[in-house]
Coordinates of C-alpha atoms and ligand atoms in Angstrom, one line a residue:
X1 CA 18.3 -15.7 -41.9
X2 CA 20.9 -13.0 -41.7
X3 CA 24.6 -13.2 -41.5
X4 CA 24.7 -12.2 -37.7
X5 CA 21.9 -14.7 -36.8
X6 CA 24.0 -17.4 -38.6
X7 CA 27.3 -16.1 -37.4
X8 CA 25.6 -16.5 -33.8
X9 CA 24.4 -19.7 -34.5
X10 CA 27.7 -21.5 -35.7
X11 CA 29.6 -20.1 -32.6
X12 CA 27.7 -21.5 -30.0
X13 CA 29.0 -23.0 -27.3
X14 CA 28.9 -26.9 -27.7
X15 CA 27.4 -28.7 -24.5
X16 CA 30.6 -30.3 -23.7
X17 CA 32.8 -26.8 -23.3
X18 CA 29.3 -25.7 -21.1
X19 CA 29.7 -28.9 -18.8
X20 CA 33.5 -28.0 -18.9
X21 CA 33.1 -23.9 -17.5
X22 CA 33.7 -24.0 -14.1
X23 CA 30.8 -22.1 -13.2
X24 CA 29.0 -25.4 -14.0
X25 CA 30.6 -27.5 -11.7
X26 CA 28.1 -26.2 -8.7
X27 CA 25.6 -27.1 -11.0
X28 CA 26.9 -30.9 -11.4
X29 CA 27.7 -31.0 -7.6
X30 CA 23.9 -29.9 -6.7
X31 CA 21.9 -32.0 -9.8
X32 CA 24.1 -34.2 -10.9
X33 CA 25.7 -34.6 -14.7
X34 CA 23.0 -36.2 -16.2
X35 CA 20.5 -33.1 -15.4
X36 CA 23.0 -30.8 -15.7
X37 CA 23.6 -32.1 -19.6
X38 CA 20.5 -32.4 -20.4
X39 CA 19.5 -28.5 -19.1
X40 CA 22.1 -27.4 -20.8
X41 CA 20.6 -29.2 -24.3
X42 CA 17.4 -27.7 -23.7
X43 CA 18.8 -24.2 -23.0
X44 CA 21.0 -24.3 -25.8
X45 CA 18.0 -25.3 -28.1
X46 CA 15.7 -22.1 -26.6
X47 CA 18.7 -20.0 -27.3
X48 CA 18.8 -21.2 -31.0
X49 CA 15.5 -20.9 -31.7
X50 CA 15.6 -17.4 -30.3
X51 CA 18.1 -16.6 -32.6
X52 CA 16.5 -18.0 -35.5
X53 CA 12.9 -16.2 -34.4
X54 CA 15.0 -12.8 -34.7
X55 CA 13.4 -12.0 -30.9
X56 CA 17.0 -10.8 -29.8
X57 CA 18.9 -7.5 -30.6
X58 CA 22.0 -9.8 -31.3
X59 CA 24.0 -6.7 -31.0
X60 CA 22.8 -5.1 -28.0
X61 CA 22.7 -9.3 -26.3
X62 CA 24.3 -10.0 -23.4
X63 CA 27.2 -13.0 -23.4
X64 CA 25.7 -15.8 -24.5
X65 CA 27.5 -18.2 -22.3
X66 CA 26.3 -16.3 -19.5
X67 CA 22.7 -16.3 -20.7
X68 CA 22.6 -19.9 -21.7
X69 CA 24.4 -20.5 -18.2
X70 CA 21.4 -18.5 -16.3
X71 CA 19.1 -20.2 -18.4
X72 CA 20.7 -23.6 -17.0
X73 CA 20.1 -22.7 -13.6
X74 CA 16.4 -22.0 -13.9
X75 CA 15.7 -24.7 -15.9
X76 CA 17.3 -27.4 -13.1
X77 CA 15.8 -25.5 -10.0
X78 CA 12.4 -25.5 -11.8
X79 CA 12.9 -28.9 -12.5
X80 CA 14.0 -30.2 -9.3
X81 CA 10.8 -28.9 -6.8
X82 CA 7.9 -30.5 -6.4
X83 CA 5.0 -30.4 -8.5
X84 CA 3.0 -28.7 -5.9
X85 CA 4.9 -25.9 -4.1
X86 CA 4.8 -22.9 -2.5
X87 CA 4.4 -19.8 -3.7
X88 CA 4.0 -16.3 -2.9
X89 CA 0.8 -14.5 -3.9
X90 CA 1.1 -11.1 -4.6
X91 CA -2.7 -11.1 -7.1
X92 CA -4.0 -9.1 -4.3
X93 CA -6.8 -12.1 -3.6
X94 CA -6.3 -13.4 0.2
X95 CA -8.4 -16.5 0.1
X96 CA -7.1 -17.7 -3.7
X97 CA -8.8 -21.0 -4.7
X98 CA -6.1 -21.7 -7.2
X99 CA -3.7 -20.9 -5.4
X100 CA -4.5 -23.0 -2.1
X101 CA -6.9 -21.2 -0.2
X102 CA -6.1 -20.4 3.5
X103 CA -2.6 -20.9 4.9
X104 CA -1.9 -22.3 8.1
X105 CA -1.1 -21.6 11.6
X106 CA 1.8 -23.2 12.9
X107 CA 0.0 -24.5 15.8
X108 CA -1.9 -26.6 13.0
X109 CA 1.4 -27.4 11.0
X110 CA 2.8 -28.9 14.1
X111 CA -0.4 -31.3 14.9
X112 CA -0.2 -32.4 11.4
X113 CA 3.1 -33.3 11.5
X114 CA 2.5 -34.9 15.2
X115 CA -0.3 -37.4 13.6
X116 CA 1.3 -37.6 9.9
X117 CA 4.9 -39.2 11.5
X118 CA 3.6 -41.7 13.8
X119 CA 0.5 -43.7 14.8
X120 CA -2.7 -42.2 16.2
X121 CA -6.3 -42.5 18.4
X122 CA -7.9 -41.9 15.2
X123 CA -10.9 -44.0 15.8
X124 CA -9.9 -44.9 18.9
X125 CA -10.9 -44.7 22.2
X126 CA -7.6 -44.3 25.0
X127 CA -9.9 -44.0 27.5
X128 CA -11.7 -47.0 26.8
X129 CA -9.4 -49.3 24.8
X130 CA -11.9 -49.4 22.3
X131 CA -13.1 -48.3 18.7
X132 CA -13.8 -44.3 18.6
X133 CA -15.1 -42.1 16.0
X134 CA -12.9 -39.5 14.2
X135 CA -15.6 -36.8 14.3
X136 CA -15.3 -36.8 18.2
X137 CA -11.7 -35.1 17.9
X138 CA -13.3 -31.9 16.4
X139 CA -17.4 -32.1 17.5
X140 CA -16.9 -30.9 20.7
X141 CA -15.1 -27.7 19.6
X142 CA -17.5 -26.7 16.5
X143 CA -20.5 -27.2 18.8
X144 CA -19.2 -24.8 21.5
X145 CA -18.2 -22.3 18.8
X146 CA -21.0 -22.4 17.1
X147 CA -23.7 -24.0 19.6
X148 CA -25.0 -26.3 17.5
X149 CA -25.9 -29.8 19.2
X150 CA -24.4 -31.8 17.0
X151 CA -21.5 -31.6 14.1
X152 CA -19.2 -33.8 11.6
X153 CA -16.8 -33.1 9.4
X154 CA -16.1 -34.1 4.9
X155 CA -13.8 -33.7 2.9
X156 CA -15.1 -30.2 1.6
X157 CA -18.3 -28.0 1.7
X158 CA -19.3 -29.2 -1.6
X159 CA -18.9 -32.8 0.1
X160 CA -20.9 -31.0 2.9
X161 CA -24.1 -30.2 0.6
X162 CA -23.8 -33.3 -1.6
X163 CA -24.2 -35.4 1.7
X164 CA -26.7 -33.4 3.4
X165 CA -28.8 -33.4 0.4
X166 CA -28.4 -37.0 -0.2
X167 CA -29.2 -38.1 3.3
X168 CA -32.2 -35.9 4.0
X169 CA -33.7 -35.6 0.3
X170 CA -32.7 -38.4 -1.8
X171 CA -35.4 -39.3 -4.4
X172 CA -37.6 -36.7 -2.6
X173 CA -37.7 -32.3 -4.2
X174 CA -35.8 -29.7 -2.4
X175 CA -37.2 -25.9 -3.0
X176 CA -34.7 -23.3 -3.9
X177 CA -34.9 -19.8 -4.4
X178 CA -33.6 -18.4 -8.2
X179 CA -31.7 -16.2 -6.7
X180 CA -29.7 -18.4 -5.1
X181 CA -28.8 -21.2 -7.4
X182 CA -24.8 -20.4 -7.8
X183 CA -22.1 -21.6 -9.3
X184 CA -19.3 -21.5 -7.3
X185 CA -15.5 -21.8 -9.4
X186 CA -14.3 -25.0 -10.2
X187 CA -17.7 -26.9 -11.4
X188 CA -19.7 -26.5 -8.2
X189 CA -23.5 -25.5 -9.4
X190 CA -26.3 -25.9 -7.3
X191 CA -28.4 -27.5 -9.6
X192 CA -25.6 -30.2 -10.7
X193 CA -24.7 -31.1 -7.4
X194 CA -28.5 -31.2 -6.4
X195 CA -28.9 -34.2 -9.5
X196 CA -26.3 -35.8 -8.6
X197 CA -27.4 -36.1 -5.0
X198 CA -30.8 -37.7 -6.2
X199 CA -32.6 -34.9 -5.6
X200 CA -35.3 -32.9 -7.6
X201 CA -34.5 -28.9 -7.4
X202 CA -37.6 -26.9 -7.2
X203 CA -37.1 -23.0 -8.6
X204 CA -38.7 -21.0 -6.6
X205 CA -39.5 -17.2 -6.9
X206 CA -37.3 -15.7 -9.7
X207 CA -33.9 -13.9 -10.1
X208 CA -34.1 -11.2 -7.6
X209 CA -37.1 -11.2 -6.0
X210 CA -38.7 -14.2 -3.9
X211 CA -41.3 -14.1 -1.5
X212 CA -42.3 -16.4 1.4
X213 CA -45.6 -17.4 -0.7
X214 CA -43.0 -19.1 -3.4
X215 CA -42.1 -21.3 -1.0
X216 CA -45.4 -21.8 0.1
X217 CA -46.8 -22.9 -3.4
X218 CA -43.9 -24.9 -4.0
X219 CA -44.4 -27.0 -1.1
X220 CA -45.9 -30.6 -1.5
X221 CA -45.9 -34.1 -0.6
X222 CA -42.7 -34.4 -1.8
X223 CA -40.5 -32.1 0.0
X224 CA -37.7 -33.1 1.3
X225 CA -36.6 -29.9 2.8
X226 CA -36.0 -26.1 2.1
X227 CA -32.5 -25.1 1.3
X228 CA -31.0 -21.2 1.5
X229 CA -27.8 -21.0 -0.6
X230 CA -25.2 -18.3 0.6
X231 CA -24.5 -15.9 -3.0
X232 CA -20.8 -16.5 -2.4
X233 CA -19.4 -14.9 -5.5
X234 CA -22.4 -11.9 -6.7
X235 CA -24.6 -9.9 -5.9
X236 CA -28.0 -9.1 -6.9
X237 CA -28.6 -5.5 -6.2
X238 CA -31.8 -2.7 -7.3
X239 CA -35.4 -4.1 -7.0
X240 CA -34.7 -7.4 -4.9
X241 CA -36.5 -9.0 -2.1
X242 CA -35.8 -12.4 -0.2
X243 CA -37.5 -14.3 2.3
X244 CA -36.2 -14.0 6.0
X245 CA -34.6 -16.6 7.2
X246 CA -36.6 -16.6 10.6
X247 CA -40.1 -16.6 7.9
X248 CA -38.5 -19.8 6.2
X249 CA -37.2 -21.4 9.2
X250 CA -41.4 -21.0 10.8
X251 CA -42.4 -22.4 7.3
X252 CA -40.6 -25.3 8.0
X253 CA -41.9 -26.0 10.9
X254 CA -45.2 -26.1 10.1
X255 CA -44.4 -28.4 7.5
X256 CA -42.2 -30.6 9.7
X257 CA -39.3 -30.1 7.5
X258 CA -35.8 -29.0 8.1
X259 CA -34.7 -25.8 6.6
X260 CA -31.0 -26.3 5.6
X261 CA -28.3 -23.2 5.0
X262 CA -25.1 -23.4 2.8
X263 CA -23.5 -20.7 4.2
X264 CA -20.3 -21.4 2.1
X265 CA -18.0 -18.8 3.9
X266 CA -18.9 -19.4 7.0
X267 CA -16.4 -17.4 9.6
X268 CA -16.8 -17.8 13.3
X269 CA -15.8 -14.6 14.5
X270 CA -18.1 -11.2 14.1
X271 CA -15.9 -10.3 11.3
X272 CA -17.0 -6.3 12.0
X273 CA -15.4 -6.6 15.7
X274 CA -11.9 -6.6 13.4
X275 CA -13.5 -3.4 11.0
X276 CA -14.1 -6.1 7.8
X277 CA -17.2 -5.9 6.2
X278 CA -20.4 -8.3 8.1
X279 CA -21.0 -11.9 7.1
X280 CA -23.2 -14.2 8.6
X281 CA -21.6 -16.7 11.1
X282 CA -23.0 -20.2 11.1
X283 CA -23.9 -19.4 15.4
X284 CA -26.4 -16.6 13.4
X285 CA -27.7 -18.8 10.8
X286 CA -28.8 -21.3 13.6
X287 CA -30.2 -18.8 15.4
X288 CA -32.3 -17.5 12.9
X289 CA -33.8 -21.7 12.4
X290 CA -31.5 -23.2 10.5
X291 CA -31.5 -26.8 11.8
X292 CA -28.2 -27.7 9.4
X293 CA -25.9 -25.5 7.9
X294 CA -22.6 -26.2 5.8
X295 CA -19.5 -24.2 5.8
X296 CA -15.9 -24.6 4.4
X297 CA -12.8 -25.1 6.3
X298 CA -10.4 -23.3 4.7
X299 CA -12.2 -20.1 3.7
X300 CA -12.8 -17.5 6.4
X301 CA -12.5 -20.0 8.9
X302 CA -8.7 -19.7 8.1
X303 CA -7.9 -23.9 8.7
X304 CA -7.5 -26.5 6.2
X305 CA -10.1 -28.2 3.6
X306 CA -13.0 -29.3 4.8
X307 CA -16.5 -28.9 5.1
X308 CA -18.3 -28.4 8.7
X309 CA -21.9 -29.9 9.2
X310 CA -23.7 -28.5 12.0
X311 CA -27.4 -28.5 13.7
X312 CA -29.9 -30.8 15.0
X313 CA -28.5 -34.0 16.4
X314 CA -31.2 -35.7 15.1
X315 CA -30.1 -35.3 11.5
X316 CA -26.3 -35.1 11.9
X317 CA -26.8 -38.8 13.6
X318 CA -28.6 -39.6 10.1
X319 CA -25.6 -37.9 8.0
X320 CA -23.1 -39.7 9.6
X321 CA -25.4 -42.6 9.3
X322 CA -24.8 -42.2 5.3
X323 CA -22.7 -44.9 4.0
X324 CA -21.3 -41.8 1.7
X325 CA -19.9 -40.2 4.8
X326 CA -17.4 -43.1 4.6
X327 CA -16.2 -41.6 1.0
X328 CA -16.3 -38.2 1.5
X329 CA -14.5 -38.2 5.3
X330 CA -11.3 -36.4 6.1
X331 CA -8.5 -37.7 7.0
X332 CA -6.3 -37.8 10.0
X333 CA -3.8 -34.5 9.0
X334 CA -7.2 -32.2 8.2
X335 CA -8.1 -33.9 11.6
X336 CA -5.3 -32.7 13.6
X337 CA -5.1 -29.1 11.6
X338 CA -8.7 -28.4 11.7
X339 CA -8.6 -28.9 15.6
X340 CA -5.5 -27.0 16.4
X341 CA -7.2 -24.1 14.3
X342 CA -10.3 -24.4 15.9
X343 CA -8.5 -24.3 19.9
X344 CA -6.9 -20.7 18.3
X345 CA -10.2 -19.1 18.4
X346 CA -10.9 -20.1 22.3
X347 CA -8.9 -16.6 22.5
X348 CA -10.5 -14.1 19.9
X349 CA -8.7 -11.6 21.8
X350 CA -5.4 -13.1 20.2
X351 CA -6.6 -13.9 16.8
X352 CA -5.1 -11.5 14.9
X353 CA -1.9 -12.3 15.6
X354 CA -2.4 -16.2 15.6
X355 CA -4.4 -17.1 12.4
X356 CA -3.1 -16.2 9.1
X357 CA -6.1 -15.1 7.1
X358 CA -7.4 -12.8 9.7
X359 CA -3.5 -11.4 10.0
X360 CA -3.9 -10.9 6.1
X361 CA -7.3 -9.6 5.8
X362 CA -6.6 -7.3 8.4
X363 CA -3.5 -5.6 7.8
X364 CA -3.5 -1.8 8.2
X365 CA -2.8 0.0 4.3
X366 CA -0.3 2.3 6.4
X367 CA 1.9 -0.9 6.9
X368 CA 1.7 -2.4 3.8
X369 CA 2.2 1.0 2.4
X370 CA 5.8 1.3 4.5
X371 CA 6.3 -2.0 3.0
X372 CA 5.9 -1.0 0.0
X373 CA 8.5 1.8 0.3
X374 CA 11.2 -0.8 1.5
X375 CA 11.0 -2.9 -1.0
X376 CA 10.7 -0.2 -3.9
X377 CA 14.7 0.3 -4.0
X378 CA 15.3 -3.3 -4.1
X379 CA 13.3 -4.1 -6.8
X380 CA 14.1 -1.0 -8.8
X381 CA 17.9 -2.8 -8.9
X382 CA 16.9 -6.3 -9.5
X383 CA 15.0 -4.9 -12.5
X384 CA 17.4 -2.3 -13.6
X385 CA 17.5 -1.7 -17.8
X386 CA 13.8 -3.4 -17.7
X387 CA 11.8 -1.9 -15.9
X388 CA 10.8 0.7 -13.4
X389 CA 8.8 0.4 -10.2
X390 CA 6.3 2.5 -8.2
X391 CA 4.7 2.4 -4.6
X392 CA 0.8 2.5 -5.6
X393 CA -2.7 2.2 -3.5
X394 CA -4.8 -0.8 -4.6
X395 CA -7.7 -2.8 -3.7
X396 CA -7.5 -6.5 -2.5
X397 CA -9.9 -9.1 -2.1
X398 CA -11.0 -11.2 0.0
X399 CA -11.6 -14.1 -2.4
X400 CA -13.2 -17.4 -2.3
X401 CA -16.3 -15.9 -2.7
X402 CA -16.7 -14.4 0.5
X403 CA -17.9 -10.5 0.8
X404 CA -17.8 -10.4 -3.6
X405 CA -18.9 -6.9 -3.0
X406 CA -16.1 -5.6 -0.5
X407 CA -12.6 -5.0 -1.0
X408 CA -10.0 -3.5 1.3
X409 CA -7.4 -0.8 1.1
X410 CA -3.9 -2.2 0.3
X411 CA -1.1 -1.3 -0.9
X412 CA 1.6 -2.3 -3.7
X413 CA 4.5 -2.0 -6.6
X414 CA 3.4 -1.0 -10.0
X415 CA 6.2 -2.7 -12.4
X416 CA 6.3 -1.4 -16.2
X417 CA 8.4 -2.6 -18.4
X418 CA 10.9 -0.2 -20.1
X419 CA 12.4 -2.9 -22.7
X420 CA 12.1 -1.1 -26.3
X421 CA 13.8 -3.6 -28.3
X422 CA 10.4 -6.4 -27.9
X423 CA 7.4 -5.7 -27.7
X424 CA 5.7 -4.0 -25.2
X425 CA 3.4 -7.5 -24.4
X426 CA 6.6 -9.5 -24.7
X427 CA 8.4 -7.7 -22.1
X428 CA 5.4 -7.6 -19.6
X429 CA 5.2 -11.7 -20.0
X430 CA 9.2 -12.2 -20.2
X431 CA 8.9 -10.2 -16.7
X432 CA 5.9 -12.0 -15.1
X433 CA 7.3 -15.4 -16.5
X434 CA 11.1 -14.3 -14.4
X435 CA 8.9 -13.8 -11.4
X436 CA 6.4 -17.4 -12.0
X437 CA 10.2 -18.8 -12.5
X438 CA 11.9 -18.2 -9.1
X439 CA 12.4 -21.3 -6.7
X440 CA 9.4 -19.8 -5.0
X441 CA 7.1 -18.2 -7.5
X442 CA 5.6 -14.5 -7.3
X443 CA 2.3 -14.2 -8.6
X444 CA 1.2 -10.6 -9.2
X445 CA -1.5 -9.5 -11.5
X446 CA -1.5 -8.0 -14.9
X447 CA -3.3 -4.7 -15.0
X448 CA -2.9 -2.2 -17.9
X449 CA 0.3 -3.5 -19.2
X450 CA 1.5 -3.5 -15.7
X451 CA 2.7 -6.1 -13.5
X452 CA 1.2 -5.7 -9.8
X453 CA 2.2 -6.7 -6.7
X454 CA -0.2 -6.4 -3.6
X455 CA 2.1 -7.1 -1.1
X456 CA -1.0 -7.7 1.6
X457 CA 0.0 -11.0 2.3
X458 CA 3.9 -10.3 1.6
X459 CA 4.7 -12.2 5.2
X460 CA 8.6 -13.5 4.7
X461 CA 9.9 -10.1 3.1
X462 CA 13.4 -11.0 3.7
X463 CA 13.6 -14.5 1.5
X464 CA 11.4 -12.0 -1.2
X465 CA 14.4 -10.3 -1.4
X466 CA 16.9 -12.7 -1.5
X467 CA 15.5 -14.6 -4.1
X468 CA 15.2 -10.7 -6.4
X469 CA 18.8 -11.9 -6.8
X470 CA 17.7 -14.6 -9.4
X471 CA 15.4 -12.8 -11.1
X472 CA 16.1 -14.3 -14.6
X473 CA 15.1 -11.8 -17.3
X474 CA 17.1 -12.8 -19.8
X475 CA 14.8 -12.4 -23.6
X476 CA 14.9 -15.9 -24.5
X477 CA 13.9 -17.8 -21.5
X478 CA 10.8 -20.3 -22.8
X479 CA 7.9 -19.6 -20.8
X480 CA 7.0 -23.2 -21.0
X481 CA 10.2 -24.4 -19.1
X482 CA 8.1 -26.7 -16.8
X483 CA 8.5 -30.3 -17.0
Ligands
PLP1 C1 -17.2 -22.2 -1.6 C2 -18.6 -22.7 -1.5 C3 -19.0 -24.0 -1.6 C4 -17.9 -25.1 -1.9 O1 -17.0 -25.2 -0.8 P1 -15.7 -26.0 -0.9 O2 -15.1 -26.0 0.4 O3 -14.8 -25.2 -1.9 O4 -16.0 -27.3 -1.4 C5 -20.3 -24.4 -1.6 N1 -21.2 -23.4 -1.4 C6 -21.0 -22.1 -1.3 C7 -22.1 -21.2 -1.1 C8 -19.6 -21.7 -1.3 O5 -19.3 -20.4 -1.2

């Protein structure tokens, strides 16, 4: 160790003259002493170690009292929100599984609040002062926008395909095509889920080409069904054929089989009527013979998790009839969101305006570009001495598998870091950590030892520049602050 490091280490401030500084007492009248203390311990230890790891120009540092005080301040206001919070995602992905998929309307955030704080007709009929059935809050509505005779509602569209396999093709082989046995993020693989439903997968065809013969060989005794898997998250492009779904759905028939359709996405507008790229709606896949298709709630549909069973009422009387559908129901808030989600799209004309993901997905580049150029002088201040900030063009996605191929013009900041006295790696984390750190998080992406923000679903702009103010970019702030 040198001199300087040691001289720096035996003047620190002790905790009791921190707790003492009257900038602290805030601290103690928000927290209380006991967190106060005990942040001011664990920020005084980062701040040794920092020291001692030589990471600091120790001449060129700013006061320590004042960085070990900033440091404080993160700490507690890390430490005192929830585990799972908001945050604000810049990554340029609109529908972000890890980072909670679609975000509500507030016609959806009221009815859950409605049914959360008080009791409910769940599964009861008013009408009738009798037992009901929680699907009957939301059938009505998915079978109008989607004219399907029958519906019900899980937990997820994995749930969705697990019980639809399990009620129609337990013990019994279902034929799939090669091309189409995905694995979607977070441990959802055809094949798995198809095992653990008791069911035998049949390949069928191979990678990218399949033909309607495939299926017809790989038909037997034993068939349960035929199932089409949406390719939510590739594409298989070049020399590539597939079956119809109109030549399956006739196959079927002949067989006296049902021909089911994970459709995964599953939106319920014509997503071209708002200039994005086509996908399938569940109303098409039915049309073209489907007679059940799965979809998720809280992908393009723009409403909470869930998973949406549709088709024959035959067979949705037999899912429901599953004593699984007990497990994998929803409950009463995904209820209450779901339906005030699905009433928004009785005006398409409005839609737009009134549901999130469409708002996000749609947004013109021109205004997230004039975005852009407000926010570039406010930034360029909060980051002053570490780093500069341009307006760029960029790409977002739509995410969660849906359209893999498609992304859409957008627009964003471009923030290098200019620190010379750390590493150039160091001083792209130190600033991507000060912006994970602020009481609501910014998530960007790193790209070519940039940090970038797509600011296509920037929707609050005003708290994203208030909270600029707390940036906290001080060098030795542990990345691993969390609790
Ligand atoms: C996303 C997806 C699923 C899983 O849906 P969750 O709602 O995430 O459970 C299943 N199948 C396909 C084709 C998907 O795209």
């Amino acid at each position: 160790m040198t001199s300087s490091q040691s001289n720096r280490l035996a003047h620190l401030p002790s905790v009791d003259r921190i707790l003492r500084t009257e900038r602290t007492y805030d601290l103690i009248e928000a927290y209380g002493r006991t967190e106060v203390t005990k942040a001011i311990r664990n920020a005084l230890e980062e701040h040794r170690h920092t020291i001692r790891s030589g990471a600091i120009n120790l001449e060129a540092a700013p006061d320590t009292l004042d960085v070990i005080l900033r440091n404080v301040t993160t700490i507690l206001s890390i430490h005192a929100r929830p585990s799972l919070h908001p945050v604000i995602n810049l990554t340029g992905t609109v529908l972000h599984t890890n980072l909670g998929r679609a975000f509500l309307p507030e016609e959806a955030i009221k009815a859950v609040i409605d049914v959360a704080s008080s009791a409910s007709n769940l599964e009861y009929s008013t009408a009738e002062g009798q037992r009901g059935d929680r699907d009957t809050h939301l059938e009505g509505q998915i079978c109008q926008l989607t004219g399907a005779e029958a519906a019900t509602v899980v937990n997820n569209n994995a749930a969705a395909v697990m019980l639809v396999l399990n009620t129609l093709a337990l013990g019994r082989e279902v034929p799939v095509s090669r091309g189409e046995l995905v694995e979607i993020g977070g441990a959802f693989r055809i094949p798995d889920i198809m095992a653990r439903s008791g069911c035998t997968l049949i390949e069928v065809g191979t990678t990218n080409r399949t033909h309607l013969a495939d299926f017809e060989r790989a038909i037997g005794p034993d068939t349960a069904m035929l199932m089409k898997v949406h390719t939510s998250n590739y594409v298989i492009e070049g020399f590539t054929s597939k079956v119809p779904e109109s030549d399956l759905a006739n196959l079927c028939q002949t067989h006296a089989i049902p021909l089911v359709n994970d459709l995964g996405s599953g939106t319920l507008v014509n997503l071209e009527d708002y200039d994005l790229p086509h996908e399938q709606t569940p109303m098409d896949a039915l049309k073209n013979g489907a007679d059940i298709v799965t979809f998720s709630g809280d992908k393009l549909l723009g409403g909470p998790q869930a998973g949406l069973i549709v088709g024959r009422k035959s067979l949705i009387a037999q899912i429901k009839a599953n004593p699984m559908k007990r497990a994998l129901r929803c409950d009463k808030m995904t209820i209450a969101a779901l339906a005030a989600v699905l009433r928004l799209y009785a005006n398409p004309d409005r839609l737009q305006e009134s549901l999130p993901v469409l708002r996000a997905l749609t947004r013109q580049p021109d205004d997230i570009q004039a975005q852009a150029q407000r926010l570039i002088s406010h930034l360029t201040n909060a980051l002053q001495g570490f780093a500069e900030v341009t307006a760029i063009e960029c790409e977002s996605q739509i995410g969660s598998g849906a359209l893999p191929s498609k992304t859409l013009a957008s627009a964003g900041l471009r923030i290098r870091p200019t620190r010379s006295d750390i590493g150039a790696g160091t001083a792209l984390q130190n600033l991507a950590t000060a912006f994970r750190n602020l009481d609501k998080p910014v998530i960007g992406r790193i790209n070519d030892g940039t940090l970038i923000l797509d600011l296509r679903c920037l929707d609050d702009e005003m708290s994203f520049i208030e909270q600029l103010a707390q940036l906290n970019l001080s060098p030795d702030l542990n990345p691993d602050l969390r609790p």
